[in-house]
Coordinates of C-alpha atoms and ligand atoms in Angstrom, one line a residue:
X17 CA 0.0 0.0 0.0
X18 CA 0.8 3.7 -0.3
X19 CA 1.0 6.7 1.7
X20 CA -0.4 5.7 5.2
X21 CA -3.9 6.5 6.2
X22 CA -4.9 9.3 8.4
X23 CA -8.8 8.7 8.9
X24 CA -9.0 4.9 7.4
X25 CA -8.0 1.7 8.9
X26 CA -7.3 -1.1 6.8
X27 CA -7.2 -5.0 8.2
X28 CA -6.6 -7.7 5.4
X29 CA -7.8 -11.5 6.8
X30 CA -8.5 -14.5 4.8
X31 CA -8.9 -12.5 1.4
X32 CA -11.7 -9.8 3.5
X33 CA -10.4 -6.2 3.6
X34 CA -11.9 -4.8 6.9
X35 CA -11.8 -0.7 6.1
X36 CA -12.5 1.0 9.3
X37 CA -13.7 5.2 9.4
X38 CA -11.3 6.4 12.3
X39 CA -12.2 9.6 13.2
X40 CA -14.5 8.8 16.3
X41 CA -14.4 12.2 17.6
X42 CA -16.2 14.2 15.1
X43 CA -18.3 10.7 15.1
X44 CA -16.4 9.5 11.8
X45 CA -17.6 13.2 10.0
X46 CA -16.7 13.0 6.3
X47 CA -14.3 16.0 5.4
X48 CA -13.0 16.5 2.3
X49 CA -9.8 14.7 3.3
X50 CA -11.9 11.5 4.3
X51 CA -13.7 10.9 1.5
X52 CA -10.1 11.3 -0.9
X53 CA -9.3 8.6 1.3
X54 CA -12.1 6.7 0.6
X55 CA -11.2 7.3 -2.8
X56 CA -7.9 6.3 -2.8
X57 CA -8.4 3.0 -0.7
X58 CA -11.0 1.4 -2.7
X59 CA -8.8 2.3 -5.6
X60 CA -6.1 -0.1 -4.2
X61 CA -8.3 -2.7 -2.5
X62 CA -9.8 -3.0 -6.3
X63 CA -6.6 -4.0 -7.8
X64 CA -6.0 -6.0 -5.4
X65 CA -5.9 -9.6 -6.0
X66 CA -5.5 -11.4 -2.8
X67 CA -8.8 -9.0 -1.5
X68 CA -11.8 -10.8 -2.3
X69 CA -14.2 -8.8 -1.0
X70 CA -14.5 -5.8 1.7
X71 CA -16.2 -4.8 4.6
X72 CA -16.8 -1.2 5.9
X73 CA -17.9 -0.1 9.0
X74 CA -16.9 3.4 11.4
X75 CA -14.8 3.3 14.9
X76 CA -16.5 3.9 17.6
X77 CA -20.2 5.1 18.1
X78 CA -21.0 5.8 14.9
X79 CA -20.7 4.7 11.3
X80 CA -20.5 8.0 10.0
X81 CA -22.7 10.8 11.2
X82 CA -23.0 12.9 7.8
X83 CA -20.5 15.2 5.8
X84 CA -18.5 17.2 7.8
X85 CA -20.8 20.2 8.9
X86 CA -17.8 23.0 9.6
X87 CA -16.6 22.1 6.6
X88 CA -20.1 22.9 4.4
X89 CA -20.8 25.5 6.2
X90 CA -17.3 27.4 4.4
X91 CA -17.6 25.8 1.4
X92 CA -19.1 28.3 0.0
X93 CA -16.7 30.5 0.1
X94 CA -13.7 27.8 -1.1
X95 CA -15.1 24.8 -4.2
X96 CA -19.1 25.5 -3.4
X97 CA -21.3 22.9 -2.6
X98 CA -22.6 22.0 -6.0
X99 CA -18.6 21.0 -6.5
X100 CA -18.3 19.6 -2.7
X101 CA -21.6 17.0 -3.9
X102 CA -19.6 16.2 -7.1
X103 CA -16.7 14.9 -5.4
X104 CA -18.5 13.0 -3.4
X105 CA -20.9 11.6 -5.2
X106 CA -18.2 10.7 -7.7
X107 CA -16.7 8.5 -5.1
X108 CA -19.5 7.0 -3.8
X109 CA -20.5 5.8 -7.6
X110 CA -16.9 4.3 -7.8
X111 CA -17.9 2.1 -4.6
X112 CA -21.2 1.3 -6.0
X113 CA -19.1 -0.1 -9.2
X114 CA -16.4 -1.2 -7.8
X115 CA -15.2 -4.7 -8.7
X116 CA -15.4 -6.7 -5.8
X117 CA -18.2 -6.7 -3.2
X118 CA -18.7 -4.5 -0.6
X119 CA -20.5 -4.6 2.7
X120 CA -21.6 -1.9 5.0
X121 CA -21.1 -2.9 8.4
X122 CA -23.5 0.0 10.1
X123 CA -22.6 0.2 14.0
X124 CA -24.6 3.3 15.0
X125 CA -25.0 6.4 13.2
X126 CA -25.3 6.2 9.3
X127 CA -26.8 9.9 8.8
X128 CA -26.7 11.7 5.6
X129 CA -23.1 10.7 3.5
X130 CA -23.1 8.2 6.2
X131 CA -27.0 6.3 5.0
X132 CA -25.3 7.6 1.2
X133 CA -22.1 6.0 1.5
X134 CA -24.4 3.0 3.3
X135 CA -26.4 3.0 0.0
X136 CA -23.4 3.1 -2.2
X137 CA -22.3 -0.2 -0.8
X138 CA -23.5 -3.7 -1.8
X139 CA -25.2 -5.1 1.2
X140 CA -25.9 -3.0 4.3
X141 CA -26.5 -4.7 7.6
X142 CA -26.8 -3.3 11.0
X143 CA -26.3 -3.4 14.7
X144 CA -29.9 -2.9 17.3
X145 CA -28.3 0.4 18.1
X146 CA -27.9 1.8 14.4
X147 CA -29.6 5.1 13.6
X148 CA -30.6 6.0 10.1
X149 CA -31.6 9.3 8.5
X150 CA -30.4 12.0 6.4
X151 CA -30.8 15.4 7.8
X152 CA -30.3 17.8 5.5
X153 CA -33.2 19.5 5.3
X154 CA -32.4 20.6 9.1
X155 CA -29.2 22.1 7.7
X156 CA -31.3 23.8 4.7
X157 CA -29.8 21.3 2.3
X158 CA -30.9 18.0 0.6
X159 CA -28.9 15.0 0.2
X160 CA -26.0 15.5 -1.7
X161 CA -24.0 12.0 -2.2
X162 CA -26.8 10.3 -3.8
X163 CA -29.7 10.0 -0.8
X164 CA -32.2 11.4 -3.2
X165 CA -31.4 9.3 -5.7
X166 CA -30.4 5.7 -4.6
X167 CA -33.0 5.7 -1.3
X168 CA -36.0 6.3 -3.2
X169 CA -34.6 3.6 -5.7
X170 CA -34.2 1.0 -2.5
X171 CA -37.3 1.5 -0.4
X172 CA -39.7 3.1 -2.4
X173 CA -40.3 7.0 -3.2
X174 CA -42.8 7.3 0.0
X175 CA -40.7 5.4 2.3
X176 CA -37.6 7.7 0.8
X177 CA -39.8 11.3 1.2
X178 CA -40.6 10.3 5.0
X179 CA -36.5 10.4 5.3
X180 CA -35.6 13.2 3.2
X181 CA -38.3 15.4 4.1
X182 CA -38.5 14.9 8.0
X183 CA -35.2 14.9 8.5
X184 CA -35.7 12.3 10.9
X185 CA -34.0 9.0 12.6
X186 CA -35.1 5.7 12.3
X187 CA -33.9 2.8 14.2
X188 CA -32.5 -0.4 12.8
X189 CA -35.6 -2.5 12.9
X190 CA -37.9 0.1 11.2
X191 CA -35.0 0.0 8.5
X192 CA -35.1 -3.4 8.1
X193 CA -38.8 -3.6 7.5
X194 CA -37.7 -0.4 4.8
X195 CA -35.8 -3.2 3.2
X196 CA -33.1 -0.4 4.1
X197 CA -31.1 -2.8 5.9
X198 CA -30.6 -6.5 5.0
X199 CA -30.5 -8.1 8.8
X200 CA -29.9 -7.0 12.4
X201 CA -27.4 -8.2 14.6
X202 CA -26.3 -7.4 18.2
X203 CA -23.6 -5.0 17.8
X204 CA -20.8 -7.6 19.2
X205 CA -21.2 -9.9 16.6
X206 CA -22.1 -7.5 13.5
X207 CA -18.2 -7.3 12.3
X208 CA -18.1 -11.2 12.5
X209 CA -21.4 -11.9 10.5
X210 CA -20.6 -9.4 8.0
X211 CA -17.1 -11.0 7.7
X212 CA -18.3 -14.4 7.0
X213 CA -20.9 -13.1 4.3
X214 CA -18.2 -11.2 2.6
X215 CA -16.3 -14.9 2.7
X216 CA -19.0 -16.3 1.4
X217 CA -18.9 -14.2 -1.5
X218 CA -15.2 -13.9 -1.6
X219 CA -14.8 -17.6 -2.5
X220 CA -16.6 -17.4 -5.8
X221 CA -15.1 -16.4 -8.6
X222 CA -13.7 -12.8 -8.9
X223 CA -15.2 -12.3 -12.7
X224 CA -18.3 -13.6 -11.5
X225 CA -18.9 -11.0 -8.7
X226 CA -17.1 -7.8 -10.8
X227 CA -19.8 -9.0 -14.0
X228 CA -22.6 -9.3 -11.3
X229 CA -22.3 -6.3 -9.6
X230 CA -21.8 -4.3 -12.7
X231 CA -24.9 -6.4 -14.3
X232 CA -27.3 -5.3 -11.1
X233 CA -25.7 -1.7 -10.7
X234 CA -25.9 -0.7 -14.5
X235 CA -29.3 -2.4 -15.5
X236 CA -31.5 -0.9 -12.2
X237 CA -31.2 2.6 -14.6
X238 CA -32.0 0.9 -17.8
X239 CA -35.4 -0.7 -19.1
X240 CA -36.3 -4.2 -18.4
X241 CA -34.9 -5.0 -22.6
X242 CA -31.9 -3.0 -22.2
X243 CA -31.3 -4.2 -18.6
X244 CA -31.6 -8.1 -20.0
X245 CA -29.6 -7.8 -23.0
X246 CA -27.2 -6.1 -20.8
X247 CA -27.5 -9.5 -18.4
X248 CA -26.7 -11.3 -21.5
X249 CA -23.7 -9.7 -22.7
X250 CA -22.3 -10.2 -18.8
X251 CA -23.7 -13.6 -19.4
X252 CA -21.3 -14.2 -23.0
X253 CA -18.3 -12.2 -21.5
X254 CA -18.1 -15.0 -18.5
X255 CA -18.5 -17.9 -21.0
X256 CA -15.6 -17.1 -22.8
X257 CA -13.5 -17.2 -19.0
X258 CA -11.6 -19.8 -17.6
X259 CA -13.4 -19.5 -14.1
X260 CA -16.7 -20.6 -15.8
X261 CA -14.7 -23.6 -17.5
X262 CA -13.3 -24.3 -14.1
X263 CA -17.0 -24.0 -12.3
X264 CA -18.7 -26.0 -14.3
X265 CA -16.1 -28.8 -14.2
X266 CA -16.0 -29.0 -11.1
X267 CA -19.5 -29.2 -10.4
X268 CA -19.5 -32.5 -13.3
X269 CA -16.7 -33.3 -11.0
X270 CA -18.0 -33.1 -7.9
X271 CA -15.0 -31.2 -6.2
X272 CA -14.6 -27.4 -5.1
X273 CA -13.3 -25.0 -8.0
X274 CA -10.5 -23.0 -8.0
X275 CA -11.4 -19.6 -9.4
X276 CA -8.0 -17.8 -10.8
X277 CA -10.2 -14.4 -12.0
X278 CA -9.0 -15.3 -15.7
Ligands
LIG560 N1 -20.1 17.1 11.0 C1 -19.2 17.6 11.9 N2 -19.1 17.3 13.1 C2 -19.9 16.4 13.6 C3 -20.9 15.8 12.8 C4 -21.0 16.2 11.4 N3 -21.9 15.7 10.6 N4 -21.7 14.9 13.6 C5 -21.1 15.0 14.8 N5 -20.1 15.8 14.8 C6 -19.3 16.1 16.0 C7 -20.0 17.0 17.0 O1 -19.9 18.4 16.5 C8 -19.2 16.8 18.2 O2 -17.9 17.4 18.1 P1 -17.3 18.3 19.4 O3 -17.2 17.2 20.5 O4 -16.0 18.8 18.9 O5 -18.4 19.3 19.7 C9 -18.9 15.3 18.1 O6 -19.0 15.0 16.7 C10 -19.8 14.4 18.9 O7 -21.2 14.7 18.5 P2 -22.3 15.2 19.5 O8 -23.3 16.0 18.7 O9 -21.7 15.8 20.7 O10 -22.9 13.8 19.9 P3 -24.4 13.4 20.3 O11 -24.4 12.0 20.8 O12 -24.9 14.5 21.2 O13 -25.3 13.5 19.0 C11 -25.8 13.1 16.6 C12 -25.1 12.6 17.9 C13 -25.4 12.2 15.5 C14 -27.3 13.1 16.8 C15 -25.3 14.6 16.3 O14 -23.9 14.6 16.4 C16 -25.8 15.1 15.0 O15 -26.9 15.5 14.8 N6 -24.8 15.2 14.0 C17 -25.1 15.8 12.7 C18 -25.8 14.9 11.9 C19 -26.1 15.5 10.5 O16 -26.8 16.5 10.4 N7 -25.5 14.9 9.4 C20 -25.7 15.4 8.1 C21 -24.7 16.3 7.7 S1 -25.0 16.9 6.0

């Protein structure tokens, strides 16, 4: 790896990257300087090899309470919000399409970029204590790394409204029944279950999961025709891989693959 990290904490384990927000006092606020972070770190994790798939969660009580409110509030007079949201939202889409799966880990707090960058990941899942909401509109803003767009495409435009428009917190159970959150798990034991889903996923082939993720990501904008022929073209581009020679084989076989990503 490069330059060391200053707000991120990076643990690689049995082919899972565990990337930790570490800057607990400000309740894992994302400043400017967090988010290049971000930015940087899923660059490397994605050429990456030996990391299979990555997990992402905040130190502390919070997964990340929201963009960094001293720093909007004097953005205005440095980049401007509209170019502040850009950023942002630029790295956020680079999660969504990243090649290699990523779970949020959501231990308490996931308010505005913290529910976005939540929503940028894969597969959320939370602890009882997580808190979910994006604020904004408290601030006199809206959501500006993607809440207005990929919420009301997850739950539903009413369920979505209710968030955006209140400006209020809901708890981790509501969420789940929002279909905002996957599962619950008491806090202790919400690194380990999402460390042995992202295992899960991490032994199957790598082209697999990069043409999966890039089939669901890309296709929820297109219609069903576009979004199926797309599915087919992911489909053709695996059967010409060795991993998909390998799978099958095996299966004929009856013994576990061995994926090599070619
Ligand atoms: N930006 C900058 N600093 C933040 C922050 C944010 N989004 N969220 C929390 N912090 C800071 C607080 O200013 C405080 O710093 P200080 O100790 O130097 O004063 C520290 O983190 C702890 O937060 P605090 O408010 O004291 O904790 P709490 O338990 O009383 O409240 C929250 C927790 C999450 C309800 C509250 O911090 C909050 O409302 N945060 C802002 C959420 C938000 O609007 N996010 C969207 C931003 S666009």
């Amino acid at each position: 790896m490069s330059a060391p990290y200053e707000f991120l904490k990076l643990e690689i384990a049995d082919r899972i990257a565990t990337v930790l927000i570490d800057r607990p006092d400000k309740l894992n606020a994302l400043n400017g300087k967090v988010i290049a972070e971000l930015d940087r770190m899923f660059t490397e994790l994605s050429a990456r090899t030996q990391v299979g798939a990555i997990v992402l969660s905040g130190a502390g009580r919070a997964f990340v309470a929201g963009a960094d409110i001293a720093e909007i509030a004097t953005a205005s007079e440095g980049p401007g919000l509209q170019d502040l949201s850009a950023f942002g939202s630029r790295v956020f889409t680079r999660i969504e399409r990243l090649n290699k799966p990523v779970i949020a880990a959501v231990n308490g707090f996931a308010l505005g970029g913290g529910l976005e960058l939540a929503l940028a990941s894969h597969v959320r899942l939370a602890s009882e204590s997580a808190k979910f909401g994006l604020p904004e509109v408290k601030l006199g803003l809206i959501p500006g790394y993607g809440g207005t767009q990929r919420l009301p495409r997850l739950i539903g435009r009413g369920r979505a409204l209710q968030l955006v428009l209140t400006g209020g917190m809901i708890d981790a159970a509501t969420a789940a029944t929002f279909g905002l959150v996957n599962a619950v798990y008491p806090a202790e034991v919400l690194l380990d279950v999402a460390r042995s889903m992202a295992k899960e996923m991490a032994q199957q082939g790598p082209l697999a999961l990069a043409h999966a993720i890039a089939a669901v990501t890309a296709g929820a904008d297109l219609s069903l025709d576009d979004a199926l022929a797309l599915e087919s073209k992911h489909f053709g581009e695996l059967g010409r891989s060795a991993d998909m020679r390998e799978g099958t084989r095996a299966f004929l076989e009856k013994r576990p693959p061995t994926f090599r990503g070619e």
